[in-house]
Amino acid sequence: MFRSRILGCLVGLLSLTGCSGLVSPDESRLEPSGRAMDGGRDTGPRIDTGPGPGPEAGLDGIVPPPPPPPPPPPPPPPVDGGADATPVDTGPRPCPTPCNDGIACTLDRCNDGTCEFVADGTLCGDGEICSPTDGCLARHCVTDAECQDGDFCNGQETCSASAPGTGCVRGTPPTCDDGMHCTVDRCGDGGCVHELDHGSCDDGIDCTHDVCAPTDPGRDANGCTFTPDSTRCEGNFCDGVACIGGVGCQPTVEPDCLDGNVCTADFCDRGLEACVSTPRDADDDGHPAATVDGMACVGGDDCNDANPGVFRGATEVCGNGVDEDCDGTDMPCTPTGGETCATAIPITLDGTGRATLTGNTTGYVHNHRSGCSEGGSTAPDVVYSIEFRGRHDLTVDTVGSGFDTVVAVADSCGGGTSAPSYRVCDDDIRTGGTTSSRVWLRNVGSDVFGTTLYIFVDGYSTAAAGAYTLNVALGPPTSSGVCGTGSTMPPSFDVSAGGTLYGEVPFRGGAQAGSCGGGGGTISPVEDVLRMRTESGGGVELRLTRTSNVGNATLYAREGMSCTSATEVACANTDGTTVETSFSADGSAGYWIFVDTNPGRYTLDVDPP
């Protein structure tokens, strides 16, 4: 207690006048705890009666401090002098000094008179943190992955607990030397780069291609290859000049390009100056042979390399006995019309009056047989129809067909297996030369009514069937030929191509007669004159059949430019319905054929050389 009072006195006296001195203090009055002993229990609060008369006056011999000054009077109440003035915003207060703590990773700024320094770790490097007082400090790694910089050329960085700083240890850069002298080696672009230096490869031989090829199995120790190129030599490889590696251009024997494989065509290509082997394609249809000399060829899809229309995937023609698509069978035909006149296939002509139709008789049945087929033939036949108005010349042939055809023209199908209304038919255009057929019909039709004719494609014998081509031409009528005095090239019908003509002898006076004519060569009443030209020598056979045997019929031929002065080369006469004659043509001049008989229809079979 005593000590605390002394401290209080000292504080009070130092602030005012000082502390009064203690004279002979009675320490016996102090309790062990330092409090004063007053010999008994206090009976009430102690009253400070003021300072004593002297320095030692007072209850405790201590001079008390002076009393505190009285509080100031309260301020007068405010007086409202009117409307308050509008406060003025003067903005944030400026800082007394510039804000800069000298730490690079803090954001320094003034905030309303106070400097703020905010740490920003993004201003430090990888693996560092920002201390507001110490700046960027390294953060020690834990795993190797934290140390990887992603640059292959720096090697693989590792993390070491004993390493200073971040603890990351640099990797060992890779070695990019590939051991090839013709490459320029460096590390970059995420790996080792070996740039080719072709100029460093040179064997000193002009006919070789010198290339830096470090991955080529044929390279040398420096990574270079030297490829001979005979095209760089004077002369052609196919003639026996070649570039020899390590030597240069040298004369050699002509190359033997045979590779021993029958499925390839082997030859020396002068443009490439090299031996070339290609799959064998004898028919040049773009499809290699499937077999050659009994040997199967890899990749070949042509089962008949002698026929360009045969290969796997080709369009199959039904019933022609040919396996066009190489599936092992010939597709049978399914008739779609043409069995009878009732289902005849109509013919549509183009703007020139022509039409070409194709088909196949296989799959049809035998319904009709003309007089030109072999006796007893049951070959299948197909019926077409053609309609027209007025008078016309009609030509029908089967040139391009694949079997021995018979073509016939009739007004109707008739009944049974024979058609009594056949006007004309033909078997072969040229005996022994072609199995195609042709008929001409002159001046047929009506000036008043429309005309319908039926055309039959048939086989000569029972076995004759298959694919056919039917060619039809309808043109203006040709009048019967006349050979008057002085006429050299009358408007006569031309039968040079061969076939059977359905003609007509006109009702008019005749002017010519053959040497074998009835009555000692006297002029017959009328005649029809035909024209024939031959391109080669050979026999010409003529066979005349007339519809009536009334009167005499003479069939004769003359050679020369003028039908009146031409030389007779053949003549035959009959009182019946049929007469035949022949002559030998040399191909040097034209011929005139005379049908000299009574007016009416006839058929003339012309078999040229």
Coordinates of C-alpha atoms in Angstrom, one line a residue:
M1 CA 0.0 0.0 0.0
F2 CA 2.8 2.2 0.9
R3 CA 4.6 1.6 -2.3
S4 CA 1.5 2.3 -4.4
R5 CA 0.9 5.5 -2.6
I6 CA 4.4 6.6 -3.2
L7 CA 4.0 5.9 -6.9
G8 CA 0.7 7.9 -6.9
C9 CA 2.3 10.8 -5.1
L10 CA 5.2 10.9 -7.5
V11 CA 2.9 10.9 -10.4
G12 CA 0.7 13.6 -8.9
L13 CA 3.6 15.8 -7.7
L14 CA 5.5 15.6 -11.0
S15 CA 2.4 16.8 -12.7
L16 CA 1.8 19.7 -10.2
T17 CA 4.4 20.9 -7.7
G18 CA 6.1 17.7 -6.8
C19 CA 5.7 15.2 -4.0
S20 CA 6.1 16.0 -0.3
G21 CA 8.9 14.2 1.4
L22 CA 8.3 11.2 3.6
V23 CA 9.7 11.6 7.1
S24 CA 10.4 8.5 9.1
P25 CA 7.8 6.3 7.5
D26 CA 6.3 3.7 9.7
E27 CA 6.8 0.5 7.8
S28 CA 5.1 -1.4 10.7
R29 CA 1.9 -0.1 9.4
L30 CA 2.3 -1.9 6.2
E31 CA 0.7 -5.2 5.7
P32 CA 2.7 -7.9 4.2
S33 CA 0.8 -7.2 1.0
G34 CA 1.9 -3.5 1.2
R35 CA -1.4 -2.2 2.6
A36 CA -1.2 0.1 5.8
M37 CA -2.3 -1.3 9.1
D38 CA -4.7 1.0 11.0
G39 CA -5.0 -1.2 14.1
G40 CA -8.6 -2.0 13.5
R41 CA -11.5 -2.3 11.1
D42 CA -12.5 0.9 9.3
T43 CA -15.8 2.2 10.4
G44 CA -16.6 4.1 7.3
P45 CA -15.1 5.7 4.4
R46 CA -12.1 7.7 4.9
I47 CA -12.6 11.5 4.6
D48 CA -9.8 13.6 3.2
T49 CA -9.9 16.8 5.2
G50 CA -7.5 18.6 3.1
P51 CA -3.8 19.2 3.2
G52 CA -2.1 19.4 6.5
P53 CA -0.3 22.4 7.9
G54 CA 3.0 21.4 6.8
P55 CA 4.8 19.1 4.5
E56 CA 4.0 16.2 6.7
A57 CA 0.4 17.2 7.3
G58 CA -2.5 15.0 6.3
L59 CA -3.9 11.7 7.3
D60 CA -1.1 9.8 5.7
G61 CA 1.4 12.4 5.8
I62 CA 1.0 12.9 2.0
V63 CA 0.0 16.2 0.4
P64 CA -3.2 15.6 -1.6
P65 CA -3.4 16.8 -5.2
P66 CA -5.4 20.0 -5.9
P67 CA -9.1 19.5 -6.8
P68 CA -10.0 19.3 -10.5
P69 CA -11.1 22.4 -12.3
P70 CA -14.9 22.9 -12.7
P71 CA -16.4 21.6 -16.0
P72 CA -17.0 24.2 -18.7
P73 CA -20.5 25.6 -19.1
P74 CA -22.7 23.9 -21.7
P75 CA -22.8 25.5 -25.2
P76 CA -25.8 27.6 -26.0
P77 CA -28.6 25.9 -28.0
P78 CA -28.2 26.2 -31.7
V79 CA -30.1 28.9 -33.5
D80 CA -31.6 28.0 -36.9
G81 CA -30.8 30.9 -39.1
G82 CA -32.6 29.6 -42.2
A83 CA -32.1 26.9 -44.9
D84 CA -29.0 24.8 -44.6
A85 CA -26.3 25.3 -47.1
T86 CA -25.7 22.4 -49.7
P87 CA -22.6 20.5 -48.7
V88 CA -19.8 20.5 -51.2
D89 CA -18.1 17.2 -52.2
T90 CA -14.4 17.9 -52.5
G91 CA -13.5 14.3 -53.6
P92 CA -11.2 11.8 -51.9
R93 CA -8.5 13.2 -49.8
P94 CA -4.9 13.0 -51.3
C95 CA -2.2 11.1 -49.5
P96 CA 0.4 13.3 -47.8
T97 CA 3.3 11.4 -49.6
P98 CA 3.5 9.3 -52.8
C99 CA 2.5 5.6 -52.2
N100 CA 5.4 3.4 -53.1
D101 CA 6.6 0.6 -50.8
G102 CA 9.5 -0.4 -53.1
I103 CA 8.0 -4.0 -53.4
A104 CA 7.7 -5.0 -57.1
C105 CA 4.8 -7.5 -56.6
T106 CA 2.5 -5.2 -54.7
L107 CA -0.2 -2.9 -56.1
D108 CA 0.5 0.6 -54.6
R109 CA -2.5 3.0 -54.4
C110 CA -4.0 5.9 -52.5
N111 CA -7.4 5.3 -50.9
D112 CA -8.9 8.6 -49.5
G113 CA -5.7 9.9 -48.0
T114 CA -4.4 6.5 -47.0
C115 CA -1.7 4.4 -48.9
E116 CA -2.6 0.8 -49.5
F117 CA -0.2 -1.9 -50.7
V118 CA -1.9 -5.1 -52.0
A119 CA 0.1 -8.2 -52.8
D120 CA -0.4 -9.7 -56.3
G121 CA 1.2 -13.1 -56.9
T122 CA 0.6 -12.8 -60.7
L123 CA 3.5 -10.3 -60.8
C124 CA 5.9 -13.0 -59.7
G125 CA 7.5 -15.7 -61.7
D126 CA 6.4 -19.4 -61.9
G127 CA 6.8 -21.1 -58.6
E128 CA 6.9 -17.8 -56.6
I129 CA 4.6 -16.1 -54.2
C130 CA 4.3 -12.4 -53.2
S131 CA 5.2 -11.2 -49.7
P132 CA 3.9 -7.7 -48.9
T133 CA 7.1 -7.0 -47.1
D134 CA 9.7 -9.1 -48.8
G135 CA 8.5 -9.2 -52.4
C136 CA 8.6 -12.4 -54.6
L137 CA 9.7 -15.4 -52.8
A138 CA 10.5 -18.8 -54.3
R139 CA 8.1 -21.6 -53.4
H140 CA 9.9 -24.9 -53.0
C141 CA 8.8 -27.8 -55.4
V142 CA 7.2 -31.0 -54.2
T143 CA 7.1 -33.2 -57.5
D144 CA 9.1 -33.3 -60.7
A145 CA 6.1 -32.3 -62.7
E146 CA 6.2 -28.9 -61.0
C147 CA 9.6 -28.3 -62.5
Q148 CA 8.8 -29.2 -66.1
D149 CA 9.0 -26.2 -68.5
G150 CA 7.6 -28.2 -71.5
D151 CA 10.7 -27.5 -73.7
F152 CA 12.0 -30.8 -75.0
C153 CA 15.3 -29.2 -75.8
N154 CA 16.0 -28.3 -72.1
G155 CA 15.7 -32.0 -71.0
Q156 CA 13.7 -33.3 -68.1
E157 CA 13.8 -31.1 -65.0
T158 CA 13.6 -32.7 -61.6
C159 CA 12.6 -31.6 -58.1
S160 CA 15.3 -32.0 -55.3
A161 CA 14.6 -31.4 -51.6
S162 CA 18.2 -30.2 -51.1
A163 CA 18.3 -27.8 -54.0
P164 CA 18.2 -24.1 -53.2
G165 CA 15.5 -21.8 -54.3
T166 CA 12.5 -23.5 -55.8
G167 CA 14.2 -26.9 -55.6
C168 CA 14.1 -27.5 -59.3
V169 CA 17.1 -28.9 -61.0
R170 CA 17.8 -28.3 -64.7
G171 CA 17.5 -31.2 -67.1
T172 CA 20.2 -32.6 -69.5
P173 CA 19.6 -31.3 -73.1
P174 CA 19.1 -34.2 -75.6
T175 CA 21.7 -35.2 -78.2
C176 CA 20.3 -34.8 -81.7
D177 CA 23.2 -36.1 -83.7
D178 CA 21.8 -38.9 -86.0
G179 CA 25.3 -39.9 -87.2
M180 CA 24.5 -39.0 -90.8
H181 CA 26.9 -36.5 -92.4
C182 CA 24.3 -35.4 -95.0
T183 CA 21.9 -34.0 -92.4
V184 CA 22.0 -30.8 -90.4
D185 CA 21.0 -31.7 -86.8
R186 CA 19.4 -29.4 -84.3
C187 CA 16.9 -29.4 -81.5
G188 CA 13.7 -27.4 -82.0
D189 CA 10.0 -27.6 -82.8
G190 CA 9.5 -29.9 -79.8
G191 CA 12.1 -32.5 -80.9
C192 CA 15.2 -33.3 -82.8
V193 CA 15.3 -31.9 -86.4
H194 CA 17.4 -33.5 -89.1
E195 CA 17.4 -31.2 -92.2
L196 CA 18.4 -33.0 -95.4
D197 CA 21.4 -31.5 -97.2
H198 CA 21.3 -33.1 -100.7
G199 CA 24.2 -31.0 -101.8
S200 CA 26.5 -32.9 -99.5
C201 CA 25.8 -36.1 -101.5
D202 CA 27.8 -36.4 -104.7
D203 CA 29.3 -39.5 -106.2
G204 CA 30.8 -37.6 -109.2
I205 CA 28.6 -39.6 -111.7
D206 CA 26.4 -37.5 -114.0
C207 CA 23.7 -40.1 -114.6
T208 CA 22.8 -40.8 -111.0
H209 CA 20.3 -39.0 -108.7
D210 CA 22.2 -38.1 -105.6
V211 CA 19.9 -37.7 -102.6
C212 CA 20.3 -37.5 -98.8
A213 CA 18.0 -40.3 -97.6
P214 CA 19.1 -41.3 -94.1
T215 CA 16.1 -43.7 -93.7
D216 CA 16.6 -45.5 -97.0
P217 CA 17.9 -49.1 -96.4
G218 CA 20.2 -48.6 -99.4
R219 CA 22.0 -45.5 -98.0
D220 CA 25.7 -45.3 -97.5
A221 CA 27.4 -44.5 -94.2
N222 CA 26.8 -40.8 -94.8
G223 CA 23.1 -41.3 -95.4
C224 CA 23.3 -40.7 -99.2
T225 CA 21.8 -42.8 -102.1
F226 CA 22.9 -42.7 -105.7
T227 CA 20.2 -43.9 -108.0
P228 CA 21.1 -44.7 -111.7
D229 CA 18.9 -43.0 -114.3
S230 CA 19.5 -44.3 -117.9
T231 CA 17.4 -41.4 -119.3
R232 CA 20.4 -39.2 -118.5
C233 CA 22.6 -41.2 -120.9
E234 CA 22.9 -40.4 -124.6
G235 CA 20.8 -43.0 -126.4
N236 CA 17.8 -45.0 -125.1
F237 CA 17.7 -47.7 -122.5
C238 CA 15.5 -49.8 -124.7
D239 CA 18.3 -49.7 -127.4
G240 CA 20.9 -51.0 -124.9
V241 CA 22.3 -48.0 -123.1
A242 CA 22.2 -47.9 -119.3
C243 CA 23.5 -46.0 -116.3
I244 CA 25.5 -48.3 -114.1
G245 CA 25.9 -47.3 -110.4
G246 CA 29.4 -46.4 -109.5
V247 CA 30.5 -46.5 -113.2
G248 CA 28.2 -44.2 -115.3
C249 CA 26.7 -44.6 -118.8
Q250 CA 27.7 -47.9 -120.5
P251 CA 26.6 -49.7 -123.6
T252 CA 24.6 -52.9 -122.8
V253 CA 22.5 -55.5 -124.6
E254 CA 18.9 -54.7 -125.3
P255 CA 16.9 -55.3 -122.1
D256 CA 14.9 -58.5 -121.7
C257 CA 11.7 -57.3 -120.2
L258 CA 9.9 -60.7 -119.9
D259 CA 9.0 -61.3 -116.3
G260 CA 7.9 -64.9 -116.7
N261 CA 4.3 -64.2 -115.9
V262 CA 1.8 -65.2 -118.6
C263 CA -0.8 -62.8 -117.1
T264 CA 1.3 -59.7 -117.9
A265 CA 2.2 -57.9 -121.1
D266 CA 5.9 -57.1 -120.9
F267 CA 7.7 -54.4 -123.0
C268 CA 10.3 -51.7 -122.9
D269 CA 8.8 -48.3 -122.6
R270 CA 10.9 -45.9 -124.6
G271 CA 9.4 -42.9 -122.9
L272 CA 10.1 -44.2 -119.4
E273 CA 13.3 -46.0 -120.7
A274 CA 12.4 -48.9 -118.5
C275 CA 10.8 -52.3 -118.6
V276 CA 7.1 -52.2 -117.9
S277 CA 4.7 -55.1 -117.1
T278 CA 1.0 -54.5 -117.2
P279 CA -2.0 -56.9 -116.8
R280 CA -2.8 -58.6 -120.0
D281 CA -5.8 -57.1 -121.8
A282 CA -5.8 -58.5 -125.4
D283 CA -9.2 -56.9 -126.3
D284 CA -8.3 -53.5 -124.9
D285 CA -11.6 -53.2 -123.0
G286 CA -9.9 -52.0 -119.8
H287 CA -10.5 -55.3 -118.0
P288 CA -7.5 -57.6 -117.5
A289 CA -7.9 -61.2 -118.5
A290 CA -9.2 -63.6 -115.7
T291 CA -7.2 -66.5 -117.1
V292 CA -4.3 -66.8 -119.7
D293 CA -3.3 -70.2 -121.0
G294 CA -5.3 -71.9 -118.2
M295 CA -3.6 -69.9 -115.5
A296 CA -5.7 -67.7 -113.2
C297 CA -4.6 -64.1 -113.1
V298 CA -4.8 -62.1 -109.9
G299 CA -7.2 -59.1 -110.3
G300 CA -8.4 -60.2 -113.8
D301 CA -12.2 -59.9 -114.4
D302 CA -12.5 -60.6 -118.1
C303 CA -13.6 -64.1 -118.8
N304 CA -13.2 -63.7 -122.5
D305 CA -10.2 -61.5 -123.3
A306 CA -10.9 -61.8 -127.1
N307 CA -14.3 -60.1 -126.8
P308 CA -14.3 -56.4 -125.7
G309 CA -18.0 -56.7 -124.7
V310 CA -17.3 -59.4 -122.1
F311 CA -16.1 -58.6 -118.6
R312 CA -17.4 -58.8 -115.1
G313 CA -20.2 -56.1 -114.8
A314 CA -20.9 -55.9 -118.5
T315 CA -24.5 -55.6 -119.7
E316 CA -25.8 -59.1 -120.3
V317 CA -27.7 -59.7 -123.6
C318 CA -30.3 -62.4 -123.2
G319 CA -30.3 -65.6 -125.2
N320 CA -27.3 -64.9 -127.4
G321 CA -25.2 -67.7 -126.0
V322 CA -22.6 -65.3 -124.7
D323 CA -21.9 -64.7 -121.0
E324 CA -21.2 -61.0 -121.2
D325 CA -21.1 -60.3 -117.5
C326 CA -18.9 -63.4 -116.7
D327 CA -21.4 -64.9 -114.2
G328 CA -21.1 -68.3 -115.8
T329 CA -24.4 -68.3 -117.7
D330 CA -26.2 -66.6 -120.5
M331 CA -29.3 -64.8 -119.4
P332 CA -32.5 -66.3 -120.9
C333 CA -34.8 -63.8 -122.7
T334 CA -38.4 -63.1 -121.6
P335 CA -40.6 -62.0 -124.5
T336 CA -42.3 -58.6 -124.0
G337 CA -44.4 -58.6 -127.2
G338 CA -44.0 -59.7 -130.8
E339 CA -45.3 -63.3 -130.5
T340 CA -48.1 -62.8 -133.0
C341 CA -49.5 -60.0 -135.2
A342 CA -51.9 -59.2 -132.3
T343 CA -48.9 -58.4 -130.1
A344 CA -46.6 -57.1 -132.8
I345 CA -44.0 -54.6 -131.7
P346 CA -44.7 -51.2 -133.4
I347 CA -41.9 -49.5 -135.3
T348 CA -41.4 -45.8 -134.7
L349 CA -39.3 -44.1 -137.4
D350 CA -37.1 -41.1 -136.8
G351 CA -37.2 -37.8 -138.8
T352 CA -35.3 -39.4 -141.8
G353 CA -37.8 -42.3 -142.0
R354 CA -35.4 -44.8 -140.4
A355 CA -35.3 -47.1 -137.4
T356 CA -32.8 -49.6 -135.9
L357 CA -34.1 -52.1 -133.4
T358 CA -32.4 -54.9 -131.5
G359 CA -33.7 -58.0 -129.7
N360 CA -33.3 -61.7 -129.2
T361 CA -35.5 -64.5 -130.5
T362 CA -34.5 -66.8 -127.7
G363 CA -37.5 -67.2 -125.4
Y364 CA -40.0 -66.8 -128.2
V365 CA -41.8 -69.7 -129.8
H366 CA -42.3 -70.8 -133.4
N367 CA -45.5 -69.3 -134.7
H368 CA -44.7 -68.4 -138.4
R369 CA -42.6 -69.8 -141.2
S370 CA -42.0 -68.1 -144.5
G371 CA -41.0 -69.8 -147.8
C372 CA -37.4 -68.7 -147.2
S373 CA -36.8 -70.9 -144.1
E374 CA -35.5 -74.4 -144.1
G375 CA -38.3 -77.0 -144.5
G376 CA -39.6 -78.2 -141.2
S377 CA -37.8 -75.4 -139.3
T378 CA -39.3 -74.5 -135.9
A379 CA -37.1 -71.6 -135.2
P380 CA -38.6 -68.9 -132.9
D381 CA -39.7 -65.7 -134.6
V382 CA -40.6 -62.1 -133.6
V383 CA -43.2 -59.9 -135.2
Y384 CA -43.0 -56.1 -135.8
S385 CA -45.6 -53.8 -137.4
I386 CA -45.2 -50.6 -139.4
E387 CA -47.9 -48.2 -140.4
F388 CA -47.8 -45.4 -143.1
R389 CA -50.0 -43.5 -145.5
G390 CA -49.4 -43.1 -149.2
R391 CA -47.0 -45.0 -151.5
H392 CA -43.4 -45.6 -150.4
D393 CA -40.3 -47.8 -151.0
L394 CA -39.6 -49.9 -147.9
T395 CA -36.2 -51.5 -147.1
V396 CA -35.7 -54.0 -144.3
D397 CA -32.5 -55.9 -143.4
T398 CA -31.0 -57.8 -140.4
V399 CA -27.4 -56.6 -141.0
G400 CA -25.5 -56.9 -137.6
S401 CA -27.4 -60.0 -136.3
G402 CA -25.7 -62.8 -134.6
F403 CA -27.3 -65.8 -136.3
D404 CA -28.6 -67.0 -139.7
T405 CA -31.7 -64.9 -140.1
V406 CA -34.7 -64.9 -142.4
V407 CA -36.7 -61.6 -142.8
A408 CA -40.2 -61.5 -144.3
V409 CA -42.9 -58.9 -144.9
A410 CA -46.6 -59.7 -145.0
D411 CA -50.0 -58.0 -145.0
S412 CA -51.2 -60.2 -142.1
C413 CA -50.1 -63.2 -140.0
G414 CA -52.5 -65.6 -141.7
G415 CA -53.3 -68.9 -140.1
G416 CA -51.4 -72.0 -138.9
T417 CA -47.6 -72.0 -139.2
S418 CA -47.6 -70.6 -142.7
A419 CA -48.6 -67.0 -143.6
P420 CA -50.3 -67.0 -147.0
S421 CA -50.1 -63.2 -147.2
Y422 CA -46.3 -63.0 -147.3
R423 CA -45.3 -60.5 -149.9
V424 CA -41.6 -61.2 -149.9
C425 CA -38.9 -62.9 -147.8
D426 CA -35.1 -63.3 -147.9
D427 CA -32.6 -65.7 -146.4
D428 CA -29.0 -64.6 -147.2
I429 CA -28.0 -61.4 -148.8
R430 CA -25.0 -63.1 -150.3
T431 CA -24.7 -66.8 -150.5
G432 CA -21.7 -68.0 -148.6
G433 CA -20.8 -64.5 -147.7
T434 CA -23.3 -63.3 -145.0
T435 CA -26.2 -64.8 -143.1
S436 CA -28.0 -61.4 -142.8
S437 CA -31.2 -60.8 -144.8
R438 CA -32.6 -57.9 -146.9
V439 CA -35.9 -57.2 -148.7
W440 CA -37.0 -54.2 -150.8
L441 CA -40.6 -53.4 -151.4
R442 CA -41.1 -50.8 -154.2
N443 CA -44.1 -48.5 -154.5
V444 CA -46.2 -50.2 -151.8
G445 CA -49.1 -48.6 -149.9
S446 CA -52.2 -46.7 -151.0
D447 CA -53.0 -43.2 -152.1
V448 CA -56.3 -43.4 -150.3
F449 CA -56.0 -45.7 -147.2
G450 CA -53.5 -46.3 -144.5
T451 CA -51.2 -49.3 -144.8
T452 CA -50.1 -51.8 -142.1
L453 CA -47.3 -54.3 -142.9
Y454 CA -45.9 -57.0 -140.6
I455 CA -42.2 -57.7 -140.5
F456 CA -41.0 -61.1 -139.3
V457 CA -37.5 -61.9 -137.9
D458 CA -37.0 -65.6 -138.1
G459 CA -34.3 -68.2 -138.1
Y460 CA -33.3 -70.2 -141.2
S461 CA -33.2 -73.5 -139.3
T462 CA -34.6 -74.8 -136.0
A463 CA -31.3 -74.1 -134.2
A464 CA -31.0 -70.5 -135.6
A465 CA -31.9 -68.1 -132.8
G466 CA -30.3 -65.3 -130.7
A467 CA -29.6 -61.6 -130.8
Y468 CA -30.6 -59.7 -133.9
T469 CA -30.6 -56.2 -135.4
L470 CA -33.5 -55.0 -137.5
N471 CA -32.9 -52.0 -139.8
V472 CA -35.9 -50.3 -141.4
A473 CA -36.1 -47.4 -143.9
L474 CA -39.2 -45.9 -145.5
G475 CA -38.8 -43.5 -148.4
P476 CA -40.5 -42.0 -151.4
P477 CA -41.5 -44.4 -154.2
T478 CA -39.2 -45.1 -157.1
S479 CA -40.9 -45.4 -160.5
S480 CA -40.2 -48.4 -162.7
G481 CA -37.0 -48.1 -164.7
V482 CA -37.1 -47.1 -168.3
C483 CA -34.3 -47.6 -170.9
G484 CA -35.1 -45.3 -173.7
T485 CA -33.1 -44.4 -176.8
G486 CA -30.0 -42.4 -175.8
S487 CA -30.6 -42.8 -172.1
T488 CA -27.4 -43.5 -170.1
M489 CA -28.4 -43.3 -166.5
P490 CA -32.2 -43.7 -166.2
P491 CA -33.8 -43.4 -162.8
S492 CA -33.6 -47.1 -162.0
F493 CA -33.8 -48.9 -158.6
D494 CA -30.4 -49.9 -157.3
V495 CA -30.0 -53.6 -156.1
S496 CA -26.2 -53.6 -155.8
A497 CA -26.3 -54.5 -152.0
G498 CA -28.1 -57.8 -152.6
G499 CA -31.3 -59.1 -151.3
T500 CA -34.8 -59.9 -152.6
L501 CA -36.9 -57.2 -154.4
Y502 CA -40.6 -57.0 -154.4
G503 CA -41.1 -55.1 -157.7
E504 CA -43.6 -54.2 -160.3
V505 CA -43.7 -54.2 -164.1
P506 CA -45.6 -51.1 -165.2
F507 CA -48.5 -50.9 -167.6
R508 CA -46.8 -49.2 -170.5
G509 CA -45.1 -50.0 -173.8
G510 CA -41.7 -51.8 -173.7
A511 CA -38.6 -50.6 -175.6
Q512 CA -36.1 -53.4 -175.0
A513 CA -35.8 -57.2 -175.5
G514 CA -33.3 -59.8 -174.5
S515 CA -31.6 -62.1 -177.1
C516 CA -33.4 -65.1 -175.6
G517 CA -36.9 -63.6 -175.5
G518 CA -39.9 -65.5 -176.9
G519 CA -40.7 -64.9 -180.5
G520 CA -37.0 -64.8 -181.6
G521 CA -36.0 -61.7 -179.5
T522 CA -38.9 -59.5 -180.4
I523 CA -39.7 -56.7 -178.0
S524 CA -41.9 -57.7 -175.1
P525 CA -44.8 -55.5 -174.3
V526 CA -43.2 -54.0 -171.1
E527 CA -40.1 -54.2 -168.8
D528 CA -38.7 -53.0 -165.5
V529 CA -35.1 -51.8 -165.5
L530 CA -32.8 -52.1 -162.4
R531 CA -29.3 -50.8 -161.7
M532 CA -26.4 -52.8 -160.2
R533 CA -22.8 -51.9 -159.5
T534 CA -20.1 -54.3 -158.3
E535 CA -17.0 -53.3 -156.4
S536 CA -15.3 -56.7 -156.9
G537 CA -15.3 -59.4 -159.4
G538 CA -17.3 -62.6 -159.0
G539 CA -20.5 -64.4 -159.9
V540 CA -23.9 -62.7 -159.9
E541 CA -27.0 -64.9 -159.6
L542 CA -30.5 -63.7 -160.4
R543 CA -33.8 -65.5 -159.8
L544 CA -37.1 -64.1 -161.0
T545 CA -40.5 -65.2 -159.6
R546 CA -43.6 -63.7 -161.1
T547 CA -47.1 -63.9 -159.6
S548 CA -48.7 -64.9 -162.9
N549 CA -47.5 -67.3 -165.6
V550 CA -49.5 -65.6 -168.4
G551 CA -47.3 -64.9 -171.4
N552 CA -43.6 -65.1 -171.7
A553 CA -41.0 -63.9 -169.1
T554 CA -37.4 -62.9 -169.9
L555 CA -34.7 -62.1 -167.4
Y556 CA -31.5 -60.6 -168.9
A557 CA -28.5 -58.4 -167.9
R558 CA -26.3 -55.9 -169.8
E559 CA -22.9 -54.5 -169.0
G560 CA -22.0 -50.9 -169.8
M561 CA -22.7 -47.2 -169.1
S562 CA -25.7 -47.0 -171.5
C563 CA -28.5 -49.4 -171.1
T564 CA -29.3 -49.2 -174.8
S565 CA -25.8 -49.9 -176.1
A566 CA -24.5 -52.1 -173.3
T567 CA -23.4 -55.6 -174.0
E568 CA -25.7 -58.4 -172.9
V569 CA -24.0 -60.8 -170.4
A570 CA -26.9 -63.0 -169.4
C571 CA -30.4 -64.0 -170.6
A572 CA -33.1 -66.6 -169.6
N573 CA -36.7 -67.1 -170.7
T574 CA -39.6 -69.0 -169.4
D575 CA -43.3 -69.5 -169.9
G576 CA -43.7 -70.5 -166.2
T577 CA -43.5 -68.5 -163.0
T578 CA -39.8 -68.8 -162.2
V579 CA -36.6 -68.1 -164.2
E580 CA -32.9 -68.0 -163.2
T581 CA -29.8 -66.7 -164.8
S582 CA -26.2 -65.6 -163.8
F583 CA -23.2 -63.9 -165.1
S584 CA -19.6 -63.1 -164.1
A585 CA -18.9 -59.5 -163.0
D586 CA -15.5 -58.0 -163.2
G587 CA -16.2 -54.9 -161.2
S588 CA -15.1 -52.5 -163.9
A589 CA -18.5 -51.3 -165.1
G590 CA -22.1 -51.0 -164.1
Y591 CA -24.8 -53.5 -165.0
W592 CA -28.4 -53.2 -166.1
I593 CA -31.0 -55.9 -165.1
F594 CA -34.2 -56.3 -167.1
V595 CA -37.4 -57.9 -166.0
D596 CA -39.3 -58.3 -169.2
T597 CA -42.8 -59.7 -168.7
N598 CA -46.5 -58.9 -168.5
P599 CA -47.5 -56.1 -166.1
G600 CA -47.8 -57.1 -162.5
R601 CA -45.9 -57.9 -159.3
Y602 CA -42.7 -60.0 -159.1
T603 CA -39.9 -60.9 -156.8
L604 CA -36.3 -60.9 -157.8
D605 CA -33.6 -62.5 -155.7
V606 CA -30.2 -60.8 -156.3
D607 CA -27.1 -62.6 -155.1
P608 CA -24.1 -60.2 -155.7
P609 CA -20.4 -61.3 -155.7

